[in-house]
Coordinates of C-alpha atoms in Angstrom, one line a residue:
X1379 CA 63.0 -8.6 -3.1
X1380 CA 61.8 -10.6 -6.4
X1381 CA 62.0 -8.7 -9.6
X1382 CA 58.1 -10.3 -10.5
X1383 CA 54.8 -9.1 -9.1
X1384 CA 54.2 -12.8 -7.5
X1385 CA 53.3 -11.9 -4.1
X1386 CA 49.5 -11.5 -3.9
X1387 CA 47.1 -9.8 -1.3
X1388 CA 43.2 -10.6 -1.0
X1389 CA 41.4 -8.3 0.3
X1390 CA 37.4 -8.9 0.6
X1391 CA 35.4 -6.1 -0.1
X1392 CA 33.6 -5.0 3.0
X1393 CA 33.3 -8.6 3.9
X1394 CA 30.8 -8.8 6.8
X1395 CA 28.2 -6.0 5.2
X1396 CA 28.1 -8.0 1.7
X1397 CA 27.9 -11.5 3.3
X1398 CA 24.5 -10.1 5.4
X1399 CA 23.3 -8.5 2.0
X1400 CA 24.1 -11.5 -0.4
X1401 CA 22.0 -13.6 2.6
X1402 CA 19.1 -11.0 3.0
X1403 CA 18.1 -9.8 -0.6
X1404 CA 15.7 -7.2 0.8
X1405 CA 19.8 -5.3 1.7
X1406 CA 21.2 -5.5 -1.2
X1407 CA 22.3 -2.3 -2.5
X1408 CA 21.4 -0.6 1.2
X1409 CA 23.4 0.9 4.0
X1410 CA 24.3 -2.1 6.1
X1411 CA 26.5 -1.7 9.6
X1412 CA 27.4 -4.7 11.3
X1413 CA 28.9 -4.4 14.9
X1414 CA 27.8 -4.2 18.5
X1415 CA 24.6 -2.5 18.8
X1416 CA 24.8 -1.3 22.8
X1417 CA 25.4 1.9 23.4
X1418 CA 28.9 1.2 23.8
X1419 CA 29.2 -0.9 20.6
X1420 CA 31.4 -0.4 17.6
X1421 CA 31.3 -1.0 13.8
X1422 CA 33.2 -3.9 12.7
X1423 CA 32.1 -3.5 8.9
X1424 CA 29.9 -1.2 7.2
X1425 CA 29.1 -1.8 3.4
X1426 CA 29.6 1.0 0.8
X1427 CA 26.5 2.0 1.1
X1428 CA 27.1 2.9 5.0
X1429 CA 30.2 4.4 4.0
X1430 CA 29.0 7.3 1.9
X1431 CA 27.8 8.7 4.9
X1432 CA 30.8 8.6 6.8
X1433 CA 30.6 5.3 8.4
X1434 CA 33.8 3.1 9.1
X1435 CA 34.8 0.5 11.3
X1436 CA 36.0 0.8 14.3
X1437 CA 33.2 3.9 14.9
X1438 CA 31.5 3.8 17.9
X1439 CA 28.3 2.7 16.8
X1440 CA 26.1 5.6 18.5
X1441 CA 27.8 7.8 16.1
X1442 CA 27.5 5.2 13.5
X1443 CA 23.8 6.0 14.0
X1444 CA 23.8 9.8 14.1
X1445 CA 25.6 9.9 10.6
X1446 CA 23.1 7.0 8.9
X1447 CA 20.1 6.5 11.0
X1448 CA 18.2 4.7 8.1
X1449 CA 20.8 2.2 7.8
X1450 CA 19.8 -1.8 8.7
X1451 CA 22.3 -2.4 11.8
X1452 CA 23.0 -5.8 12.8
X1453 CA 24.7 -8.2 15.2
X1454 CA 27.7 -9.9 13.8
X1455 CA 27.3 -13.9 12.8
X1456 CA 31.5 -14.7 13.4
X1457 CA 30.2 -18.5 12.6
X1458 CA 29.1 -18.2 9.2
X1459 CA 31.6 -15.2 8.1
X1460 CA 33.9 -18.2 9.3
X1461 CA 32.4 -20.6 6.8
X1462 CA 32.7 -18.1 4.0
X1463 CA 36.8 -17.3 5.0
X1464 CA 37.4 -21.4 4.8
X1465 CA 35.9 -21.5 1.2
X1466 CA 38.1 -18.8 0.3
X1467 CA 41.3 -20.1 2.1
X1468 CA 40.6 -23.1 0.5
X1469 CA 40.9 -21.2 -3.1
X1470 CA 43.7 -19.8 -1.9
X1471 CA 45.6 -23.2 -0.7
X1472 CA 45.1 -24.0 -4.8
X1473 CA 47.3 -21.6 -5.6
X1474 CA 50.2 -22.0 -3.4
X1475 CA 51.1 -23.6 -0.4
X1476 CA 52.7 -20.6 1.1
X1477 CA 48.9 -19.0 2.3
X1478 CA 49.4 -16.6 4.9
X1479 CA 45.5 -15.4 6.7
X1480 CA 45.6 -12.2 8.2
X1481 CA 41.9 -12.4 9.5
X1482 CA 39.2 -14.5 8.3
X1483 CA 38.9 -11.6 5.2
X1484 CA 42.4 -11.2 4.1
X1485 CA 45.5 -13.0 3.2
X1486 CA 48.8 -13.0 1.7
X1487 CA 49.5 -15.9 -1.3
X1488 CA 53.2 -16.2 -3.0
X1489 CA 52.3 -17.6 -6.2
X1490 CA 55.8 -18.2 -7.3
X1491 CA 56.2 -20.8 -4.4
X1492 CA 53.1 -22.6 -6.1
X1493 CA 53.5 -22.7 -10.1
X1494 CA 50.6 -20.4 -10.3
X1495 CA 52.5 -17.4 -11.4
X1496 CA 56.0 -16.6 -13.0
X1497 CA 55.7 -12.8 -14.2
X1498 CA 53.6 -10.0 -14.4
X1499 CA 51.2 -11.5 -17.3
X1500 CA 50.9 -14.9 -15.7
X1501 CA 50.2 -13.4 -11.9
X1502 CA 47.6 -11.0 -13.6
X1503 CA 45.6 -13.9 -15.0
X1504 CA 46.1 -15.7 -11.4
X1505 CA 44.2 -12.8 -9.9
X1506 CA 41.5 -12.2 -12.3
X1507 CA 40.8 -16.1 -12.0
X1508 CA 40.8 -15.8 -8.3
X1509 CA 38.2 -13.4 -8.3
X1510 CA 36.1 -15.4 -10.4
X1511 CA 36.0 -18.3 -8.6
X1512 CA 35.6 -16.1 -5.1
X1513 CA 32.5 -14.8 -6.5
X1514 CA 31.3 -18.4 -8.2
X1515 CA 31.8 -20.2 -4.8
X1516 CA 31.0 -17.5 -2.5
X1517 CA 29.0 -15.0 -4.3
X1518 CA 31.0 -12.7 -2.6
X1519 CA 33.8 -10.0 -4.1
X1520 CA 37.2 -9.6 -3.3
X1521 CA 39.9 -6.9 -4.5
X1522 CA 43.1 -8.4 -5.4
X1523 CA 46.8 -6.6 -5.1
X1524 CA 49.9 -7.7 -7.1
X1525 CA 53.4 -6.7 -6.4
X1526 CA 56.7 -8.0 -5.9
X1527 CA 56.6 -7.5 -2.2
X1528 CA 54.0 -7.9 1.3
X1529 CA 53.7 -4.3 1.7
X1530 CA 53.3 -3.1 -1.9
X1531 CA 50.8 -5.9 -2.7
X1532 CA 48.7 -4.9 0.5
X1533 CA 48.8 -1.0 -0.9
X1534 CA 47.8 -2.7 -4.5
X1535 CA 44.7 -4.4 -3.0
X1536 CA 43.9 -1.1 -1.2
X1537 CA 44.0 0.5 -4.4
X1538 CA 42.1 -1.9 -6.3
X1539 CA 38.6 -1.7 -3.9
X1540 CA 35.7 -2.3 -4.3
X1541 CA 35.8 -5.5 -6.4
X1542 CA 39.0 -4.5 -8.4
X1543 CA 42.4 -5.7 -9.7
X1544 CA 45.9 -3.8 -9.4
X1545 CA 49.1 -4.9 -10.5
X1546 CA 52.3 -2.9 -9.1
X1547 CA 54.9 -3.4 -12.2
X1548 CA 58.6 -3.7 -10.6
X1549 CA 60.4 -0.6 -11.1
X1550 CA 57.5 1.9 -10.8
X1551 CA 57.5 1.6 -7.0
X1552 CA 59.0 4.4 -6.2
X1553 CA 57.5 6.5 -8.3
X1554 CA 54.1 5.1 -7.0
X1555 CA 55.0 5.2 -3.6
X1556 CA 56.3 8.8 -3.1
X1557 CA 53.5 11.0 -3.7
X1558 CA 51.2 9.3 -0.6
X1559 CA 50.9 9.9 2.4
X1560 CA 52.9 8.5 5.2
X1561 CA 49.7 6.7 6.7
X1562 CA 49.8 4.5 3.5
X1563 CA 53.3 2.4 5.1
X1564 CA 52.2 -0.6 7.6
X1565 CA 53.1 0.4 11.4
X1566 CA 52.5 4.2 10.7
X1567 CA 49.8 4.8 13.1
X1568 CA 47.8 8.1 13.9
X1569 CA 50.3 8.8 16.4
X1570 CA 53.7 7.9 14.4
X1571 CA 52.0 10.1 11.8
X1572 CA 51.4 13.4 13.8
X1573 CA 54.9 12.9 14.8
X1574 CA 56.4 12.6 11.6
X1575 CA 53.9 15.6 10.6
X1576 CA 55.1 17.8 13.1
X1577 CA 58.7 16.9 11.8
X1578 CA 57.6 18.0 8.2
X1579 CA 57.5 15.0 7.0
X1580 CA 54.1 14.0 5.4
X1581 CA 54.6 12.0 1.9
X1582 CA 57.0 8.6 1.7
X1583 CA 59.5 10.6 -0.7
X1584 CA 59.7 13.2 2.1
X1585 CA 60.4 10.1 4.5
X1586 CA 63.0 8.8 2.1
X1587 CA 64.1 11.9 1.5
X1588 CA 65.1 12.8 5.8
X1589 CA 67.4 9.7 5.4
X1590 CA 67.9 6.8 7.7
X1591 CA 70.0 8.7 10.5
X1592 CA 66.9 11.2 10.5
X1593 CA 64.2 8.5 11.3
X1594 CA 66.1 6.6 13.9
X1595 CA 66.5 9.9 15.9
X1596 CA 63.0 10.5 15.4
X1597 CA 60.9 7.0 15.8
X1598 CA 64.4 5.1 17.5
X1599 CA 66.1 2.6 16.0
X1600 CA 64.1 -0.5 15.1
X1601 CA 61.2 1.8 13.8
X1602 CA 63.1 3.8 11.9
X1603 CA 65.2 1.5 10.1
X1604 CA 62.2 -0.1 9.1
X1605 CA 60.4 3.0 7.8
X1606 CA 63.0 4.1 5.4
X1607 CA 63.9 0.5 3.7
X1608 CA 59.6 0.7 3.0
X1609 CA 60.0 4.3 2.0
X1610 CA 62.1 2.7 -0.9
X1611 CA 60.0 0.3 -1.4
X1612 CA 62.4 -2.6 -0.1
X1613 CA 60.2 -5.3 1.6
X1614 CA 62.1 -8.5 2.6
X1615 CA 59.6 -10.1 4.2
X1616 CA 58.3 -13.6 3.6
X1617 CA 54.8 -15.2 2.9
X1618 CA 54.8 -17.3 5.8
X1619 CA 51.8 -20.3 5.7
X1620 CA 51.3 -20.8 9.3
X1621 CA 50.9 -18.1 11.9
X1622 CA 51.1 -19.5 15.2
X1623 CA 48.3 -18.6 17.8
X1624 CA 49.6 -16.9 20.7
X1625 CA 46.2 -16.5 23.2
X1626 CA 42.9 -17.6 22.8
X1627 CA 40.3 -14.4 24.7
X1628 CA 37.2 -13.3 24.9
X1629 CA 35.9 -9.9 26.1
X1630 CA 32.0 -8.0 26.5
X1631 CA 31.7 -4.4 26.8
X1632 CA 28.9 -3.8 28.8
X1633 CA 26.1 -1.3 28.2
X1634 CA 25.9 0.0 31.9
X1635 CA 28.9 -0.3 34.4
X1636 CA 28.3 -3.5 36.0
X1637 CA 29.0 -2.2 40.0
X1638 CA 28.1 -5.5 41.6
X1639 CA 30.7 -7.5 42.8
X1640 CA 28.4 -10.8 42.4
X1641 CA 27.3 -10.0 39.1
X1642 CA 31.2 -9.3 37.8
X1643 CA 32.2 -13.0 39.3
X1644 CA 30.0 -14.3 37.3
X1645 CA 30.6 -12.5 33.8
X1646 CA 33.8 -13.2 34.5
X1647 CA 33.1 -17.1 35.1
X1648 CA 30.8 -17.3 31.9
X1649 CA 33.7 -15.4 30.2
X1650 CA 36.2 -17.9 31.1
X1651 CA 33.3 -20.6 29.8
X1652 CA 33.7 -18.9 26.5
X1653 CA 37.4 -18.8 26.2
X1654 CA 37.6 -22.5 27.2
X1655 CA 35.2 -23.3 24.5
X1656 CA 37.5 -21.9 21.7
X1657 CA 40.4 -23.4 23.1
X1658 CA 38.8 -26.7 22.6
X1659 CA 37.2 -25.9 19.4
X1660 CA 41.1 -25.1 17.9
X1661 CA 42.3 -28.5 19.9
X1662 CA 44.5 -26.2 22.2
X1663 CA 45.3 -25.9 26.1
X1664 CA 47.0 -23.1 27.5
X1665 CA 49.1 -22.5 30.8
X1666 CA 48.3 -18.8 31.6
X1667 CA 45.0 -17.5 32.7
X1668 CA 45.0 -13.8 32.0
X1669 CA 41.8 -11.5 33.2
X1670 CA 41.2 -8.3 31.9
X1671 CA 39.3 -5.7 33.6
X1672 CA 38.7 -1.9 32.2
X1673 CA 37.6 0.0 34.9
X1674 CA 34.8 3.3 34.8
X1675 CA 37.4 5.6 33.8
X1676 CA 39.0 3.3 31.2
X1677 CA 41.6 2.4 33.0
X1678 CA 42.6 -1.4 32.3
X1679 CA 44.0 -3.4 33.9
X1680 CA 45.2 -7.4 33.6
X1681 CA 46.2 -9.7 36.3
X1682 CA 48.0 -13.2 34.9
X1683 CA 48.4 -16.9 36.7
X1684 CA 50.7 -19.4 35.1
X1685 CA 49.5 -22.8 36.1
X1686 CA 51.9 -26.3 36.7
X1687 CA 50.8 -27.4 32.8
X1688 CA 48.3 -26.6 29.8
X1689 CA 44.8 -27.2 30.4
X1690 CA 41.7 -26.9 28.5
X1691 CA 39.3 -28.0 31.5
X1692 CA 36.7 -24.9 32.4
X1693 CA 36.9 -25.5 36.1
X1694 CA 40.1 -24.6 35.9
X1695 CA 40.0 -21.5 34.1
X1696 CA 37.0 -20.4 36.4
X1697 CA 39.0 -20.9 38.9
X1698 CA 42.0 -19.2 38.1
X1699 CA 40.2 -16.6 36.8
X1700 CA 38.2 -15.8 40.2
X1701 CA 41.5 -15.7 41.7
X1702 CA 43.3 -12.9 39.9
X1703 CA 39.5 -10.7 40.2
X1704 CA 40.5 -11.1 43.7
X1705 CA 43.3 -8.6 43.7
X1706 CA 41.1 -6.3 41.3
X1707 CA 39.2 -3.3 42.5
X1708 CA 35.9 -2.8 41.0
X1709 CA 34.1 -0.6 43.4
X1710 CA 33.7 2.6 41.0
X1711 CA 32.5 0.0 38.2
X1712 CA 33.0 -2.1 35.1
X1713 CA 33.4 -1.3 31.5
X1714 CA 34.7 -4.3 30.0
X1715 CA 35.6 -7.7 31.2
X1716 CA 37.8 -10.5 29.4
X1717 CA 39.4 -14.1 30.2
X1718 CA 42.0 -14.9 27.9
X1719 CA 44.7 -18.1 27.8
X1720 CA 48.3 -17.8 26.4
X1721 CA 51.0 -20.0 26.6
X1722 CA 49.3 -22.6 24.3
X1723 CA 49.9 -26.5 23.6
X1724 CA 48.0 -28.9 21.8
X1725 CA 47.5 -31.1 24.7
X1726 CA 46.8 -31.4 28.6
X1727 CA 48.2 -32.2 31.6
X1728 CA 46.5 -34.9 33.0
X1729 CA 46.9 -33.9 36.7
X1730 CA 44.8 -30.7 36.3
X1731 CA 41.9 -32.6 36.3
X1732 CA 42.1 -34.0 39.3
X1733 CA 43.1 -30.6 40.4
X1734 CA 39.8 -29.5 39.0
X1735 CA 37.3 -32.3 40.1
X1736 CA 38.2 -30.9 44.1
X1737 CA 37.9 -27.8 43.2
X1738 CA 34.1 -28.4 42.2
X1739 CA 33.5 -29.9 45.5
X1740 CA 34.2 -26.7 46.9
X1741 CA 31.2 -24.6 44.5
X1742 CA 32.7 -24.0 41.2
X1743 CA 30.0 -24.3 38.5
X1744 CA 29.8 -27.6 36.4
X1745 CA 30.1 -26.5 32.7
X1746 CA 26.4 -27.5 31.9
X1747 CA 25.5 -24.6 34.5
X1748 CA 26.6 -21.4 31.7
X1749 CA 23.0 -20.9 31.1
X1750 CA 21.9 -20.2 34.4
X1751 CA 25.0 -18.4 34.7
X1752 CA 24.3 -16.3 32.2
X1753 CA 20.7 -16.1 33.0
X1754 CA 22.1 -14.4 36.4
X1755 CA 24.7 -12.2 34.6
X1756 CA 22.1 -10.6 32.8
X1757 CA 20.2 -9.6 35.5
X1758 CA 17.4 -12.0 35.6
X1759 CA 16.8 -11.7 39.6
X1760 CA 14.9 -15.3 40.1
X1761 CA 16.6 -18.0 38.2
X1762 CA 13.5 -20.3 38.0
X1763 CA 12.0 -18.2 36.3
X1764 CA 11.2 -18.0 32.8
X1765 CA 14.0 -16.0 30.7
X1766 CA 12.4 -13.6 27.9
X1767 CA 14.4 -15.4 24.8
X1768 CA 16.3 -12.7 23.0
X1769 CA 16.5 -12.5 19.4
X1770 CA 19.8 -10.5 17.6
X1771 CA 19.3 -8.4 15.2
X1772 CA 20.3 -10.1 11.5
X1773 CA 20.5 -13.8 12.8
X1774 CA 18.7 -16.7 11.4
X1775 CA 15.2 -18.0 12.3
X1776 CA 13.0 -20.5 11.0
X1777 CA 8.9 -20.6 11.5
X1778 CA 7.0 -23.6 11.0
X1779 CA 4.6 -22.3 8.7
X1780 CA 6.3 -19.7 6.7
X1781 CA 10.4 -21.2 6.6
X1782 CA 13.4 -19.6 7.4
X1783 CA 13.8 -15.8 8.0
X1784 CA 15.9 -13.2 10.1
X1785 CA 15.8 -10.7 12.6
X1786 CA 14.4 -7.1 11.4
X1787 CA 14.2 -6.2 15.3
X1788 CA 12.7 -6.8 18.7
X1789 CA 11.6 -5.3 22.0
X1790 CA 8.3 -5.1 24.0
X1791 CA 8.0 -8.7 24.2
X1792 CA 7.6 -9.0 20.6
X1793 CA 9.9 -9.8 17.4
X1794 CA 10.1 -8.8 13.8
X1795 CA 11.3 -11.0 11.1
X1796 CA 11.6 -10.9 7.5
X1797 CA 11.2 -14.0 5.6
X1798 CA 13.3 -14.6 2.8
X1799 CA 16.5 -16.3 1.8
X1800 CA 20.0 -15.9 -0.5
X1801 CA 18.2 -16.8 -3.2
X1802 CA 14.7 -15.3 -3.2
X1803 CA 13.5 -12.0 -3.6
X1804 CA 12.7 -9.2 -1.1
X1805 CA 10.3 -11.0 1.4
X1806 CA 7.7 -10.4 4.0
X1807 CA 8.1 -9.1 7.4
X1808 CA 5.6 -10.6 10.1
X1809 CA 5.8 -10.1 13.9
X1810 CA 5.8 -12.7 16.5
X1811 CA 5.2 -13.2 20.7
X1812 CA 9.1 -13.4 21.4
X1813 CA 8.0 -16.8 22.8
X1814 CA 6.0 -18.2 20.0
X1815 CA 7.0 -21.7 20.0
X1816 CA 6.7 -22.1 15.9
X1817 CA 9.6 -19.5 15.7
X1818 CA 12.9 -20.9 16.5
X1819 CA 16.8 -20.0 15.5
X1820 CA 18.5 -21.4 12.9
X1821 CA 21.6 -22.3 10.8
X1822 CA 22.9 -19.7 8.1
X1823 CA 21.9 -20.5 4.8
X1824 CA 24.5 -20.8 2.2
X1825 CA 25.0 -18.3 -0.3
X1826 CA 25.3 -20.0 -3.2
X1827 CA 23.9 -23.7 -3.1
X1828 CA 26.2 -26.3 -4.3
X1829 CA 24.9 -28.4 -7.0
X1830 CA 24.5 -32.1 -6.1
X1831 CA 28.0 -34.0 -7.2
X1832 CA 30.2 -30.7 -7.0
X1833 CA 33.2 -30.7 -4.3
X1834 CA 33.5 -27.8 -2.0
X1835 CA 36.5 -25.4 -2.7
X1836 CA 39.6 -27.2 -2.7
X1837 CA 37.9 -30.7 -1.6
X1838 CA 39.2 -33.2 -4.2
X1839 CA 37.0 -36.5 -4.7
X1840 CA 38.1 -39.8 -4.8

């Protein structure tokens, strides 16, 4: 372990809450909760505000709404919370080559490895100016943790939120370390925790003080070797730059058990639709076609088919996929359905889509069909008919006479939107026919308009 606090953790603050409220001024400084919003949805970020009342992610969003019904709850947009993480990557990638993402929010970056840092007062002026230029290009905060290690820098970002700086000086970890809980250590888990409770052991000094011998007979080997070197604050662990993707999946929860068998075959075909899509979009094929099915009593399970080579062709994964809900029973009822793809590559075998093309002959859907597919999953019972357009909560809209908006709400054959954008104030709400033909969806706006001449983070001009 380095004797410098070089190792550096980003943390944004609440990210997916304060990029909806830097887009929608009428939020700002509001209780916004962003997650599914079916009664079977859960929080995936709720802003400070939200979290006053007791709000936190991974709530299940009905109780979400018990504890702050007043709060503005809205429909994730994973596209542009992507665009936001690649403009911060990208500040990141300045720094050092050695950039390791954790999720499109947070990241590890060894500033040693890039020149940017050499001791504690050069790595604190690396953070501050990270921050800065975060909130310049995105508008956006972010809580920065320095240390000498992964795990102490992670705790120093933890310490530092909202919007805040901490720097871990070598030879205080100890001290810092020992009076918190055990939860505080990576892999220390609700259920490790009651366990090590019920052993007497609830701070890291009272870990480091059972020994190693104790916490191997306790957690086993691996886990408990592992627990005491972090209990002394001994973190070996490198910033590694690439991560490599194991699967590419996708998964609904559904509102109301789906019981027909029909009406599964085809989530699970639009599913694997999905899943295809981001395989493609990241340039990979994959050899195993795994289907996960949880069941009315929450039992899962998952059924797997490893094919001759990688493939990224839909028919394929539909087809596969169809296959292993064959040998699934789901009489009683459906919870959740996914269609995941493991075993990746970054090419195809050719000979899977011939494989595919006779497969088609025999009535699996061409790719342009996911619409009507999904038109069918959702229960629309004549397929010719006209489909009701549905409008998420929080996404973007634009009306021909009074510009680009989003989603306050909508039901009854009607929608609400409020017109305004990253840069204006507070604006109007107006309602609309859900099929007004002067309202249509639209692309995210950025958050803070880049002036004319200016490269993007990280983009260097010729």
């Amino acid at each position: 372990m380095r004797n410098t606090p070089t190792i550096l953790h980003l943390d944004m603050d609440a990210f997916f809450a304060s990029a909806e409220q830097a887009s929608k001024p009428s939020l700002r400084g509001k209780a916004v909760i962003v997650g599914g919003l079916g009664p079977r949805g859960v929080v995936a970020t709720a802003s400070y505000e939200a979290r006053v009342f007791g709000v936190h992610s991974a709530m299940p969003m009905a109780q979400a709404r018990r504890l702050a019904p007043n709060a503005a709850y809205l429909v994730p947009r994973f596209g542009f919370y992507r665009s936001i993480s690649e403009q911060v990557m990208a500040l990141l990638r300045v720094l050092s080559p050695l950039v390791e993402p954790l999720s499109l929010d947070e990241a590890f970056v060894d500033l040693e490895a890039g020149g940017a840092a050499w001791d504690e007062a050069s790595a604190r002026l690396a953070g501050a100016k990270l921050r800065a230029d975060i909130r310049a290009v995105t508008g956006l905060t972010g809580s920065v943790g320095l240390a000498a290690c992964k795990m102490l820098a992670k705790i120093a970002s933890e310490q530092a939120k909202p919007d805040g700086l901490v720097v871990i000086e070598p030879g205080t970890e100890r001290a810092m370390l020992g009076p918190m809980s055990v939860r505080t250590l990576p892999g220390v888990g609700p259920a490790t925790g009651d366990h090590l409770r019920r052993a007497g052991i609830h701070t890291v000094e009272e870990l480091a003080e059972a020994g190693e011998d104790e916490l191997v007979r306790l957690l086993g080997k691996a886990h408990g070797h592992a627990l005491y070197a972090m209990a002394l604050a001994r973190d070996e662990r490198p910033v590694v730059a690439e991560r490599e993707t194991k699967s590419v999946s996708v998964e609904d929860t559904y509102d109301v058990d789906i019981h027909d068998r029909v009406r599964v075959g085809l989530e699970v075909q639009r599913l694997a639709d999905r899943c295809v899509r981001r395989l493609r979009e990241a340039g990979l094929s994959g050899r195993t076609i795994v289907l996960k099915v949880r069941r009315y009593d929450f039992s899962t399970l998952t059924r797997s088919e490893t094919l001759r080579g990688p493939t990224d062709d839909p028919a394929v994964v539909r087809e596969a996929a169809g296959r292993l809900l064959e040998s699934v029973d789901t009489t009683g009822g459906v919870r959740l359905l996914g269609v995941g793809v493991s075993g990746l590559a970054d090419y195809t075998q050719e000979d899977l889509f011939a494989q595919a093309a006779g497969e088609r002959g025999q009535g699996a859907q061409d790719p342009g069909e996911d619409g009507a597919v999904e038109a069918v999953a959702a229960g629309v019972a004549d397929a010719g008919a006209p489909v009701e357009r549905r409008w998420a909560a929080g996404h973007d809209v634009r009306h021909a006479e009074f510009g680009h908006g989003w989603v306050q709400g909508s039901g009854v054959g009607r929608v609400t939107v409020r017109f305004e954008t990253p840069e204006s104030g507070p604006g109007r709400v107006r309602t609309f026919r859900v099929d007004d033909p002067e309202l249509s969806p639209a692309e995210p706006l950025p958050l803070v308009p880049r002036a004319p001449g200016v490269a993007a983070a990280g983009e260097v001009r010729a």
